[in-house]
Short mmCIF file of C-alpha atoms in Angstrom, two decimals:
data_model
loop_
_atom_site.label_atom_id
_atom_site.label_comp_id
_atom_site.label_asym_id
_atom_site.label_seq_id
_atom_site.Cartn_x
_atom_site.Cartn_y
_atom_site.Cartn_z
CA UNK A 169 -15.46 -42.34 -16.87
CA UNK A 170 -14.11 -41.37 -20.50
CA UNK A 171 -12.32 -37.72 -20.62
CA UNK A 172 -11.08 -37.20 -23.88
CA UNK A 173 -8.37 -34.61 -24.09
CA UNK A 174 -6.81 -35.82 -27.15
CA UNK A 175 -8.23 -34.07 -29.34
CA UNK A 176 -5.07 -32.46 -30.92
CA UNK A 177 -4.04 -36.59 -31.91
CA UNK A 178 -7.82 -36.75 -33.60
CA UNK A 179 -10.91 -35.24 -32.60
CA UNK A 180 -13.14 -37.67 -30.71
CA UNK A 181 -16.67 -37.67 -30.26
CA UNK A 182 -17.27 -36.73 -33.69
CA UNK A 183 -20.20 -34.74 -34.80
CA UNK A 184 -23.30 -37.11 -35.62
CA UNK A 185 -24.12 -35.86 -39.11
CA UNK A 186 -20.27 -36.99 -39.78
CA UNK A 187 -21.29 -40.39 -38.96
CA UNK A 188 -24.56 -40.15 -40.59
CA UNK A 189 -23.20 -38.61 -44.25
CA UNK A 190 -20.55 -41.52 -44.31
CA UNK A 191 -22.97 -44.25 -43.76
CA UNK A 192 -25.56 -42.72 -46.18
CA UNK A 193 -22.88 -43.07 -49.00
CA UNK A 194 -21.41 -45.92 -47.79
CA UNK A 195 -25.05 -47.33 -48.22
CA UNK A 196 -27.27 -45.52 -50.47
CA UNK A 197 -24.69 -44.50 -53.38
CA UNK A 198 -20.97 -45.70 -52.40
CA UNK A 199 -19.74 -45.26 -56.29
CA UNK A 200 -16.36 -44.24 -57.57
CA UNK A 201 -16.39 -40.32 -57.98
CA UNK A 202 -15.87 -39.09 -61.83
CA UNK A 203 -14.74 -42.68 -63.25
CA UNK A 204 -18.14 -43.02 -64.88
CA UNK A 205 -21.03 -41.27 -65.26
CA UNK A 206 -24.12 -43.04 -64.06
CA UNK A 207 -26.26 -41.49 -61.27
CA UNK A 208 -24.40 -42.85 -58.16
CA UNK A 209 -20.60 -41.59 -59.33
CA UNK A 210 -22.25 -38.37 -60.94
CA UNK A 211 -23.06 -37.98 -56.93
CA UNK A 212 -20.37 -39.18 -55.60
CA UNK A 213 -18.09 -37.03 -57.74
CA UNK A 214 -20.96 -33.63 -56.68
CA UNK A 215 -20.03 -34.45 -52.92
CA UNK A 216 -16.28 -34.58 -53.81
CA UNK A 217 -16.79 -31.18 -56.07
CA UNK A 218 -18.88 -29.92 -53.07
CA UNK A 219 -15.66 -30.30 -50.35
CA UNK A 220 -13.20 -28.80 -52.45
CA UNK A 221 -15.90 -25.78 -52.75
CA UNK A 222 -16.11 -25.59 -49.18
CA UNK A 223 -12.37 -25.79 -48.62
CA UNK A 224 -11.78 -23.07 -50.96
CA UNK A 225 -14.02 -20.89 -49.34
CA UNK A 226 -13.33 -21.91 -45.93
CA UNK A 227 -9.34 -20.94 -46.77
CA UNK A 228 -9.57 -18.41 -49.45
CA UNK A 229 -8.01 -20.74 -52.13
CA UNK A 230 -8.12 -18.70 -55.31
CA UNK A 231 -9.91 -21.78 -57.20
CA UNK A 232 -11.22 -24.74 -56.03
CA UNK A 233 -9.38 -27.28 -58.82
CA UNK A 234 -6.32 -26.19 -56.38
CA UNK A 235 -7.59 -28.05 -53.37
CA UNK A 236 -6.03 -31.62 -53.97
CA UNK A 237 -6.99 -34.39 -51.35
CA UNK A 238 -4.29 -36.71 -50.06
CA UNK A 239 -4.44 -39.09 -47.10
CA UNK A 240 -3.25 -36.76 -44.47
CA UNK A 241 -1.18 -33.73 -43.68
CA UNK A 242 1.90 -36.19 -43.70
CA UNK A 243 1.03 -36.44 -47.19
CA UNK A 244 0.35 -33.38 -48.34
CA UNK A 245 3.49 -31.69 -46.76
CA UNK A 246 5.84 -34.20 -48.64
CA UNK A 247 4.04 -34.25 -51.76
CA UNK A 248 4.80 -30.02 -52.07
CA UNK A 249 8.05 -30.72 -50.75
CA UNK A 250 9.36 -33.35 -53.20
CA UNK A 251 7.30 -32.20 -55.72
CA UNK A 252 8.31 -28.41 -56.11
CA UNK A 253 12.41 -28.85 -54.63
CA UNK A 254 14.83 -29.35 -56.83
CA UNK A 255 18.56 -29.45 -56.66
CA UNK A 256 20.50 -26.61 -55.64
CA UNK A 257 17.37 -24.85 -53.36
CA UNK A 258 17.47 -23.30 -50.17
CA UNK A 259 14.44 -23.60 -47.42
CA UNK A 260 13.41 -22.33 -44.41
CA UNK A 261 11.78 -24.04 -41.62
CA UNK A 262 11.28 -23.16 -37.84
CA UNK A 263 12.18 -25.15 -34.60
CA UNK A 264 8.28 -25.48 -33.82
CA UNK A 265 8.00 -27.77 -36.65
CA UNK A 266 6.52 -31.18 -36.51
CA UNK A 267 8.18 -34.17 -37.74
CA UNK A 268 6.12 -34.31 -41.19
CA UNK A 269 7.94 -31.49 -42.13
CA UNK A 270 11.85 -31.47 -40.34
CA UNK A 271 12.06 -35.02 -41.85
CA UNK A 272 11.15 -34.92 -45.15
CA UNK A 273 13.63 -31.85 -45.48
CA UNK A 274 16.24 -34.00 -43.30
CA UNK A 275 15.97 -36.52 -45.55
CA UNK A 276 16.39 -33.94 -48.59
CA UNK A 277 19.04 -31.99 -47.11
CA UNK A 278 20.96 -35.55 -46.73
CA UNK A 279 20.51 -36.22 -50.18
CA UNK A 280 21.94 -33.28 -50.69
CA UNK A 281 19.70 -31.82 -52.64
CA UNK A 282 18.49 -28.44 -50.56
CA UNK A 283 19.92 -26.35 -48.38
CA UNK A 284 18.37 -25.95 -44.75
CA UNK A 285 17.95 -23.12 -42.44
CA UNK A 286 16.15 -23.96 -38.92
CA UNK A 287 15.01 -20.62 -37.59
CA UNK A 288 14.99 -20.61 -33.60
CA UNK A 289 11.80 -19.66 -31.66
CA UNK A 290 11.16 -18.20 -28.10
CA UNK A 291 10.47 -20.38 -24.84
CA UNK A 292 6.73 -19.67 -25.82
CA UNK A 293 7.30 -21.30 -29.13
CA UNK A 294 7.15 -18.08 -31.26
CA UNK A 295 9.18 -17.34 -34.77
CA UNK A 296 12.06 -15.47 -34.52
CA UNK A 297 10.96 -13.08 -37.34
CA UNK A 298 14.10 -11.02 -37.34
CA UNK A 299 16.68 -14.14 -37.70
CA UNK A 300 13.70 -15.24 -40.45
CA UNK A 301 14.13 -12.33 -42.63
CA UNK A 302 18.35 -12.58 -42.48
CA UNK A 303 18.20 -16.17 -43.31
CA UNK A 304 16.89 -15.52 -46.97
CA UNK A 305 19.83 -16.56 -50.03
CA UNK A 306 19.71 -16.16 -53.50
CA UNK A 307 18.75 -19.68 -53.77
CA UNK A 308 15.79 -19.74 -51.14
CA UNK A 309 12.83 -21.69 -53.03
CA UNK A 310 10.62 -21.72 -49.68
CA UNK A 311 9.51 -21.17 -46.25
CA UNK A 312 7.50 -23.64 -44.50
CA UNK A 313 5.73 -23.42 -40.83
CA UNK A 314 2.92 -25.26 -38.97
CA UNK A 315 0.23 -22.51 -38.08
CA UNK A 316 -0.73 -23.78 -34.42
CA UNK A 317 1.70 -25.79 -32.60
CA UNK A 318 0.36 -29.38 -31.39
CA UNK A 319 2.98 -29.18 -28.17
CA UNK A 320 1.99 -25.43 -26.97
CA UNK A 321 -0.83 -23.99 -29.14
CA UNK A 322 1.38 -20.97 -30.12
CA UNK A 323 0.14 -19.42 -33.37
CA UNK A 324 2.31 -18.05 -35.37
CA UNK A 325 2.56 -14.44 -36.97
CA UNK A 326 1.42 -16.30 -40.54
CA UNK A 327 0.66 -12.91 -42.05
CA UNK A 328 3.96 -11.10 -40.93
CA UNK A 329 5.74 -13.95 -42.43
CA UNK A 330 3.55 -14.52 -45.31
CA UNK A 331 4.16 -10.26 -45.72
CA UNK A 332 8.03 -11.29 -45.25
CA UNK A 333 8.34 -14.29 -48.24
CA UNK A 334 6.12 -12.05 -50.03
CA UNK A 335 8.62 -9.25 -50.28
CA UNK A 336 11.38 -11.78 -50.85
CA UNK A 337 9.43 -13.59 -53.40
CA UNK A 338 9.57 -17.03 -52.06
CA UNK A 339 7.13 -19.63 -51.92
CA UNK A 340 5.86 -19.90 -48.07
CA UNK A 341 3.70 -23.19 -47.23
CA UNK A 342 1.85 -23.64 -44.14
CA UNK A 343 1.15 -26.67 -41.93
CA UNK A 344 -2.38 -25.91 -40.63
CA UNK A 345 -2.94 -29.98 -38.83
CA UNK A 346 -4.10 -27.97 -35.78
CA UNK A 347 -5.10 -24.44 -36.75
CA UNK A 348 -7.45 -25.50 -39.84
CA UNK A 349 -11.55 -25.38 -38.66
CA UNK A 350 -10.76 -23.22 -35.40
CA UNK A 351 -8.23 -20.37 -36.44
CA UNK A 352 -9.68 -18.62 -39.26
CA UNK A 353 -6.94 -18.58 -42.20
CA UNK A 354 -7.44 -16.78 -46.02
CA UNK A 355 -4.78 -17.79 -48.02
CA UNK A 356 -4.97 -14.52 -49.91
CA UNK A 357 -4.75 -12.77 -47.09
CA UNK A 358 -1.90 -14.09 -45.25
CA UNK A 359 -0.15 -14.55 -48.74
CA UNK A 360 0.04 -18.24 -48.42
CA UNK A 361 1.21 -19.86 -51.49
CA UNK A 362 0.55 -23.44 -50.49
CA UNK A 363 -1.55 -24.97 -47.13
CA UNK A 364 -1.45 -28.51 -45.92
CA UNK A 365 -3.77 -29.70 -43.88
CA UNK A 366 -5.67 -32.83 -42.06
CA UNK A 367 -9.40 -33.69 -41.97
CA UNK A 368 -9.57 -35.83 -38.32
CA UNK A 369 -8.36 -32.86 -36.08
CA UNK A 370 -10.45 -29.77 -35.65
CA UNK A 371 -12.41 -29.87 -39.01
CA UNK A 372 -14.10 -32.87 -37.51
CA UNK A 373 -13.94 -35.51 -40.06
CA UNK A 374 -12.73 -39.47 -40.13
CA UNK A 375 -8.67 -39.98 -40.48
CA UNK A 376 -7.31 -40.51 -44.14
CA UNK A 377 -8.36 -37.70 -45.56
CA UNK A 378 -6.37 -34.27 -45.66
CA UNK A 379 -4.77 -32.18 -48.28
CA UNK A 380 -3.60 -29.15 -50.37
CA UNK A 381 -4.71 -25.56 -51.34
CA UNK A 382 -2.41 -24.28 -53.93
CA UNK A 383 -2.12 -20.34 -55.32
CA UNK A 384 -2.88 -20.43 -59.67
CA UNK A 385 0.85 -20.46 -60.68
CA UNK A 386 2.69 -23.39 -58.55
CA UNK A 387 3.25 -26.55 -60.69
CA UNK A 388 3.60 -29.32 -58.24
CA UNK A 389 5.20 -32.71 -59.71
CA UNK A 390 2.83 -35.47 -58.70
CA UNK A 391 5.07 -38.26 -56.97
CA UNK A 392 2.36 -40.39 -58.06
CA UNK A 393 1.29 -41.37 -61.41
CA UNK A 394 -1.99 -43.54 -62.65
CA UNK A 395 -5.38 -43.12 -62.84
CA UNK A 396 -7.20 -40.12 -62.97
CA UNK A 397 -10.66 -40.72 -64.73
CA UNK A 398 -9.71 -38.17 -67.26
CA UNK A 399 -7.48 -37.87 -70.48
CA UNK A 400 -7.61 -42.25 -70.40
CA UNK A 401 -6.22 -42.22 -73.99
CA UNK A 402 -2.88 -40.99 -72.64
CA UNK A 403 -0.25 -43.18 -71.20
CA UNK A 404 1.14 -40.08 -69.12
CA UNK A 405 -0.28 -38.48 -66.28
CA UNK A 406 -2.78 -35.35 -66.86
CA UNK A 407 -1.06 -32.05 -66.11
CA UNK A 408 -4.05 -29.90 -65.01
CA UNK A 409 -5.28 -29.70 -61.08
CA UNK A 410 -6.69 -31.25 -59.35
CA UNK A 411 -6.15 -34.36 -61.23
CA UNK A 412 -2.12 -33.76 -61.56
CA UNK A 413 -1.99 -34.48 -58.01
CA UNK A 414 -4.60 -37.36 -57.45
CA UNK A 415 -3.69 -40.60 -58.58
CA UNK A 416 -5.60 -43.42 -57.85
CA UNK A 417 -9.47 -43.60 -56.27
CA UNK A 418 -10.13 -40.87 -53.73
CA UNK A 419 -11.41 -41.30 -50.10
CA UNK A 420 -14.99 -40.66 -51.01
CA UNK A 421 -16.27 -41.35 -47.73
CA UNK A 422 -13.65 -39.46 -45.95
CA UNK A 423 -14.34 -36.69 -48.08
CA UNK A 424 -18.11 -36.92 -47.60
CA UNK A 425 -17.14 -37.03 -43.54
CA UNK A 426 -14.70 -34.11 -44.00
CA UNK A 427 -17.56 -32.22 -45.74
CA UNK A 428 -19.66 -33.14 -43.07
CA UNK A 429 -17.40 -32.07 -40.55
CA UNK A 430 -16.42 -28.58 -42.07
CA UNK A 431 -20.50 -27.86 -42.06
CA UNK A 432 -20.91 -28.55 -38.34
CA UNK A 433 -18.16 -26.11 -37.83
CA UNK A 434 -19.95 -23.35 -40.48
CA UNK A 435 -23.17 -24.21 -38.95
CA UNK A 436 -21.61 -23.62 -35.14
CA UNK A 437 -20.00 -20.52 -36.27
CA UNK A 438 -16.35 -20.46 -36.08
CA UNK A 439 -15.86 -17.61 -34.18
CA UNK A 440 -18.67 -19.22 -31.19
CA UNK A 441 -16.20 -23.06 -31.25
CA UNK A 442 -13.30 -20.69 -30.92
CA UNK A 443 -14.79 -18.52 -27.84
CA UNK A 444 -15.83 -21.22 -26.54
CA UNK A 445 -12.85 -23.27 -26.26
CA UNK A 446 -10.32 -20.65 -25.75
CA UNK A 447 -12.94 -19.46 -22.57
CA UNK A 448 -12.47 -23.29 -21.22
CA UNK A 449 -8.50 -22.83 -21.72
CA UNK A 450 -8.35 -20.20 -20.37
CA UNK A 451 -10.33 -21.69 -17.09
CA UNK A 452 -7.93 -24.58 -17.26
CA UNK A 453 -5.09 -22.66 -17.41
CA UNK A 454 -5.86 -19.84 -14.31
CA UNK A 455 -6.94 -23.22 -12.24
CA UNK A 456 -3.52 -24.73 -13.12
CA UNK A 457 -1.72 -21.80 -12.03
CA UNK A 458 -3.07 -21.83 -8.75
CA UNK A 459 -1.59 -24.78 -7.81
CA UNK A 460 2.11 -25.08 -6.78
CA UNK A 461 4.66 -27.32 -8.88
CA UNK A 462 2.68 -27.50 -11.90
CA UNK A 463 4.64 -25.80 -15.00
CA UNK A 464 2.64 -24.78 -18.34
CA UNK A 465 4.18 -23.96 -21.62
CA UNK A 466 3.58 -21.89 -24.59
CA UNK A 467 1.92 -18.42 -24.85
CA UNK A 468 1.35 -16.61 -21.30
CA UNK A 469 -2.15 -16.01 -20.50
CA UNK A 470 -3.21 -13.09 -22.29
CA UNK A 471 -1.87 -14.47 -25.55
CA UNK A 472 -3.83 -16.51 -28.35
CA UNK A 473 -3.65 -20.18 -28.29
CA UNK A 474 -5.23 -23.08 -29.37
CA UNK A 475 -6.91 -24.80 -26.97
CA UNK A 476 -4.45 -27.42 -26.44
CA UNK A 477 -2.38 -27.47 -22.29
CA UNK A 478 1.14 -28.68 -22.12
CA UNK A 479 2.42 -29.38 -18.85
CA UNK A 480 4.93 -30.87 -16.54
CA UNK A 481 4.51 -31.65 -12.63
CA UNK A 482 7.49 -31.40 -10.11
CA UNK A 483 9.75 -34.25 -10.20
CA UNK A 484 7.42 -36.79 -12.17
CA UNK A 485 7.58 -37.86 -15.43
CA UNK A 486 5.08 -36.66 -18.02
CA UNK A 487 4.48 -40.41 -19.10
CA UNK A 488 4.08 -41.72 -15.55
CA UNK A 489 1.14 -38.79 -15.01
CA UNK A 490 -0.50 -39.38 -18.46
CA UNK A 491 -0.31 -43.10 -17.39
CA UNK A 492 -2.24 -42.69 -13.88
CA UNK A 493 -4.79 -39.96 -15.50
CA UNK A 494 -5.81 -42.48 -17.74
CA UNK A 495 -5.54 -45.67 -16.19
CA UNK A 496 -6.90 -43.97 -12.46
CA UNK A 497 -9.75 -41.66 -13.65
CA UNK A 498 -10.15 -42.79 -17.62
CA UNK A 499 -8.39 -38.93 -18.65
CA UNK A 500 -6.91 -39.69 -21.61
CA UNK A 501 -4.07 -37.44 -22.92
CA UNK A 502 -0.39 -37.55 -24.47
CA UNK A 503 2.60 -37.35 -23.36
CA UNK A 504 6.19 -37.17 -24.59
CA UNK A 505 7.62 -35.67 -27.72
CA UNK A 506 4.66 -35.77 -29.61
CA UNK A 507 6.66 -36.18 -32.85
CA UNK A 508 8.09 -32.94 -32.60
CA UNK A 509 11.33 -33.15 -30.94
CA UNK A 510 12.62 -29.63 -31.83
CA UNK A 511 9.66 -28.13 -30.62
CA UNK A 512 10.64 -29.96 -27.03
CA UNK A 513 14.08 -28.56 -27.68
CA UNK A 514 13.08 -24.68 -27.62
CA UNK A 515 10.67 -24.76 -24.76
CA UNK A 516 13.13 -26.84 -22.94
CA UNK A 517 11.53 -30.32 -22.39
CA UNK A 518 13.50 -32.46 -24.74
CA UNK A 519 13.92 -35.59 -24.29
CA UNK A 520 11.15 -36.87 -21.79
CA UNK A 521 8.29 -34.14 -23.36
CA UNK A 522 5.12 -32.75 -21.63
CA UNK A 523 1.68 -34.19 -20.54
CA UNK A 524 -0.84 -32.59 -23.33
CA UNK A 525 -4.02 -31.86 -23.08
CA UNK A 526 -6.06 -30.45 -25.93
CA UNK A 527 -9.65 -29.91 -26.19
CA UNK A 528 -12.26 -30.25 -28.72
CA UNK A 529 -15.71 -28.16 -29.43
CA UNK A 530 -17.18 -31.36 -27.41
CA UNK A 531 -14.74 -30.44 -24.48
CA UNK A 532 -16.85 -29.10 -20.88
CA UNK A 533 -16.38 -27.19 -18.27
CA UNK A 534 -17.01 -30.42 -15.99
CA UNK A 535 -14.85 -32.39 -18.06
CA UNK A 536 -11.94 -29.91 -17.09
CA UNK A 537 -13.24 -29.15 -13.46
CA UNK A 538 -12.81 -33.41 -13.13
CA UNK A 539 -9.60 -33.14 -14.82
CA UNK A 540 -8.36 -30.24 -12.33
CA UNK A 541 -9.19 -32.22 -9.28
CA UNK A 542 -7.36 -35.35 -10.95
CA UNK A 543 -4.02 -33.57 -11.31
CA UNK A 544 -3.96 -31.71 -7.67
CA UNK A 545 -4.80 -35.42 -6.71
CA UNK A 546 -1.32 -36.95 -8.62
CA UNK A 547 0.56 -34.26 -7.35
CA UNK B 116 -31.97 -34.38 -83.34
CA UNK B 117 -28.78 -32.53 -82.57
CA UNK B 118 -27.37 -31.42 -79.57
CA UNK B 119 -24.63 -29.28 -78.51
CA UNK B 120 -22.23 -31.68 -76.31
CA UNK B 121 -19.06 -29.40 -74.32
CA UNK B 122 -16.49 -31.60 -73.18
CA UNK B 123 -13.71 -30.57 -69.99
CA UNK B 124 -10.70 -32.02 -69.60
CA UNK B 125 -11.48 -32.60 -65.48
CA UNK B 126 -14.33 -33.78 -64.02
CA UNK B 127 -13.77 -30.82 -61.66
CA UNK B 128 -14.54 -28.75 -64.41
CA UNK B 129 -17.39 -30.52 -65.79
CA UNK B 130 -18.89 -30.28 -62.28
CA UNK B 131 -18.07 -26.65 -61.90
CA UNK B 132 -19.87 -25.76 -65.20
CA UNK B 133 -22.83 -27.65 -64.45
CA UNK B 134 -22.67 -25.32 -60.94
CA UNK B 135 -21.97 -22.21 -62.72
CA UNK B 136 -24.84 -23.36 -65.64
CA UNK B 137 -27.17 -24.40 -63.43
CA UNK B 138 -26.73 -21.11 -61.53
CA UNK B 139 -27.90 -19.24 -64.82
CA UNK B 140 -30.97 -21.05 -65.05
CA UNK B 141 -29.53 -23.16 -68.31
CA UNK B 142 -31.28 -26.54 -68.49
CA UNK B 143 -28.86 -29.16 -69.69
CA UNK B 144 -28.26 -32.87 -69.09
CA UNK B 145 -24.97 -34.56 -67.63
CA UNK B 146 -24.22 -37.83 -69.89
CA UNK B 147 -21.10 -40.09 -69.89
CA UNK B 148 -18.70 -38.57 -72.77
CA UNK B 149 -19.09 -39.94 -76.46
CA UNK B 150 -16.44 -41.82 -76.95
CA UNK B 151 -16.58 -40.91 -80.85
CA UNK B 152 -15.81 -37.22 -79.66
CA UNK B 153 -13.34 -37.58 -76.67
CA UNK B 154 -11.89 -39.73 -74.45
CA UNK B 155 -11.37 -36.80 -71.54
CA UNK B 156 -12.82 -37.19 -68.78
CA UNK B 157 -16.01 -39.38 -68.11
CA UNK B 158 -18.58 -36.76 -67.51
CA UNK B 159 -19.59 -33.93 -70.54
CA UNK B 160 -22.85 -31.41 -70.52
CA UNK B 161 -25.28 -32.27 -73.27
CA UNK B 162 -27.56 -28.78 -74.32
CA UNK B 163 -30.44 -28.54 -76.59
CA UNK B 164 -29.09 -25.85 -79.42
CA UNK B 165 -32.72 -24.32 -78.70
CA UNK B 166 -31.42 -23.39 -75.31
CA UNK B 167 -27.70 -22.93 -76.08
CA UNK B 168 -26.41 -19.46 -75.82
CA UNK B 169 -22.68 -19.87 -76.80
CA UNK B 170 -22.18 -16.48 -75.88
CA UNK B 171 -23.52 -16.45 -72.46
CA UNK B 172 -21.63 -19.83 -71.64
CA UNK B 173 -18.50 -18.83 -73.18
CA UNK B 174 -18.00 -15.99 -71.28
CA UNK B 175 -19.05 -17.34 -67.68
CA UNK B 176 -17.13 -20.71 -68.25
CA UNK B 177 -13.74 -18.68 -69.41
CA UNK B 178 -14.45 -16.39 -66.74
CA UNK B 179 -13.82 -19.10 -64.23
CA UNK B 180 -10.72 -20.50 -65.95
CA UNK B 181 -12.54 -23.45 -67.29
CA UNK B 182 -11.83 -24.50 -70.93
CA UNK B 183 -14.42 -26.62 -72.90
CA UNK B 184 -14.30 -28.23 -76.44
CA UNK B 185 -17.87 -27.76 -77.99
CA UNK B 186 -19.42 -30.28 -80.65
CA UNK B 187 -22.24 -31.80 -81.73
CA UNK B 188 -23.68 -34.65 -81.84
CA UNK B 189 -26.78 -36.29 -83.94
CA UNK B 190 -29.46 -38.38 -81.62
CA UNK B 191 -31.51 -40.68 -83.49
#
């Protein structure tokens, strides 16, 4: 028996046309995109033109030469970051921050180079919008928070604080890992001046591939300088988007997979994945609360989430229970910190973390009904 | 015979003006970039002047942001 209930690490099954559209260019026309411009990198560069289309439209991007691909969210967050600091700025983040953002700003703040405010959150993960809006200086560049939390599935109020740097006129990025395919999000909107995100989680596609939607007016410095397939005369990197940000070949076929992946999700209709896994969430969670000794955290019931359970059982460690779910019944989840140690810190689980279980479109009701029985059976 | 050839500086751009041409109902051909005219980016849009409306492309390509160099070039 295989339960996958990772999904929040990557998404796993994958759908079959993401398989299919990676082999078909790995196969039939596996060129470089835009370095020359014979038939098979003429398509190659169309499916690449194609994604950062889709992406636009899926997020509201103003223009599509503003989605820049990068390996992963990692990526993405610390290419703004370095890229758009300079000396002398202040930022502010939130204690439900993952890792790929606290420690590239760590690491900046020890360099001395910004100033750092870490906004507190609630035992249910959310923003302290009050402290948020007090914590602004003269010097505040930016505001950076993830969208969904990968320990709770709290979403945060992105458009009350998108409203809030808006007024302030700061710069307010967005870490959408988990949020991006299954919580709908218009940068326009929400006022989002940048959004990181990844391709393997709930958009559906193969890991390496994730990236950036930036707002007209933001230069980002590219950390990375080289070749672009454009303006070859010059011996300095090209200035315009997306190439100012893409050095180096691209991840064609994890691009092709992430288009893939982002068209099973339009063809599904978002709304339908999201009812659909928020319905089995909220089935896991009512069963979970029937049973003695078992604490959840995050957003009570009635609250939006995503459709990931984080949980602890009486007087055993979360990686001792993640350990027997898998190795027992083949449930596989994670446990711990899940790179996101301040998160631990405000719901109060820091340092031996949570078992998590997070769901996918793929996820059933038997799946969690088997999963159910398995926990009442460890406790 | 001569052709109109528009060069962009991305191939982003080249690929969004083919979209946005193509969308118009302008028939053109994609062709690697003359190196006599430009060493930008690999991809440019080759039109037959018979078809070329400078107007009409001007004004949807600037519309979107994009900016094109236009010249010409002499098949034999």
């Amino acid at each position: 028996m295989n339960i996958y209930l990772d999904n929040s690490a990557t998404s796993w099954p994958k759908p079959i046309t993401v398989i299919e559209t990676i082999t078909s260019y790995m196969t039939d026309f596996g060129a470089s995109p835009g370095r020359s411009a014979h038939h098979f990198s003429v398509k190659a560069a169309k499916e690449v033109f194609e994604t950062r289309e889709l992406l636009a439209s899926l997020f509201n991007t103003p223009s599509s030469d503003r989605v820049v691909f990068t390996a992963n969210a990692t990526q993405a967050i610390n290419t703004a970051l370095f890229g758009l600091l300079k000396k002398g700025d202040h930022v502010i983040t939130s204690y439900m921050e993952h890792n790929s953002v606290v420690r590239p700003l760590r690491h900046l703040e020890q360099k001395g180079i910004i100033e750092l405010s870490i906004i507190d959150c609630d035992k249910e993960g959310y923003i302290n919008l009050e402290k948020l809006k007090n914590s602004f200086r003269s010097n505040t560049k930016l505001v950076v928070t993830i969208h969904g939390s990968n320990v709770t599935g709290t979403i945060q109020p992105i458009k009350q604080i998108g409203k809030i740097c808006k007024s302030k006129n700061v710069l307010y990025m967005v870490d959408a890992s988990q949020s991006a395919g299954i919580i709908p999000i218009d940068m326009q909107e929400d006022n989002i001046d940048i959004l990181a995100f990844t391709g393997h989680k709930e958009l559906y596609g193969p890991m390496g591939i994730g990236g950036l939607c930036i707002k007209n007016d933001i230069q980002i410095e590219s950390l990375m300088h080289g070749g672009t397939g454009s303006r070859s005369e010059s011996e300095t990197h090209p200035h315009f988007y997306p190439d100012r940000l893409e050095a180096g070949t691209l991840n064609t076929a994890g691009i092709i997979g992430l288009k893939a992946g982002i068209q099973y999700i339009l063809d599904q209709g978002m709304n339908n994945m999201l009812k659909k896994q928020l319905q089995l969430t909220d089935y896991f969670y009512c069963k979970l609360k029937e049973t003695n000794d078992i604490t959840i955290y995050g957003p009570t019931r009635n609250r939006e989430r995503l459709p990931i359970i984080s949980l602890n059982i009486k007087d055993k460690m979360p990686s001792d229970i993640a350990y027997t779910l898998d190795k027992e019944f083949g449930i596989m989840t994670r446990a711990g910190l899940h790179c996101s140690p301040l998160a631990h810190k405000t719901i109060g689980t820091f340092p031996h973390g949570t078992v998590r279980f997070s769901m996918s479109c793929f996820t059933t009701k038997e799946d969690i009904d088997y999963t159910i029985d398995k926990i009442k059976l460890i406790q | 015979m001569k052709y109109f050839i528009l060069i962009f500086e991305s191939t982003h751009h080249s690929l969004k003006s083919e979209k946005l041409l193509t969308g118009l109902g302008i028939k053109f051909d994609i062709i690697p970039t003359p190196k006599e005219i430009s060493s930008d980016c690999g991809m440019a849009i080759r039109i037959n002047p018979a078809l070329f409306d400078e107007q009409l492309v001007s004004s949807i390509l600037n519309k979107n942001n994009i900016t094109f160099h236009l010249h010409e070039k002499v098949y034999k």
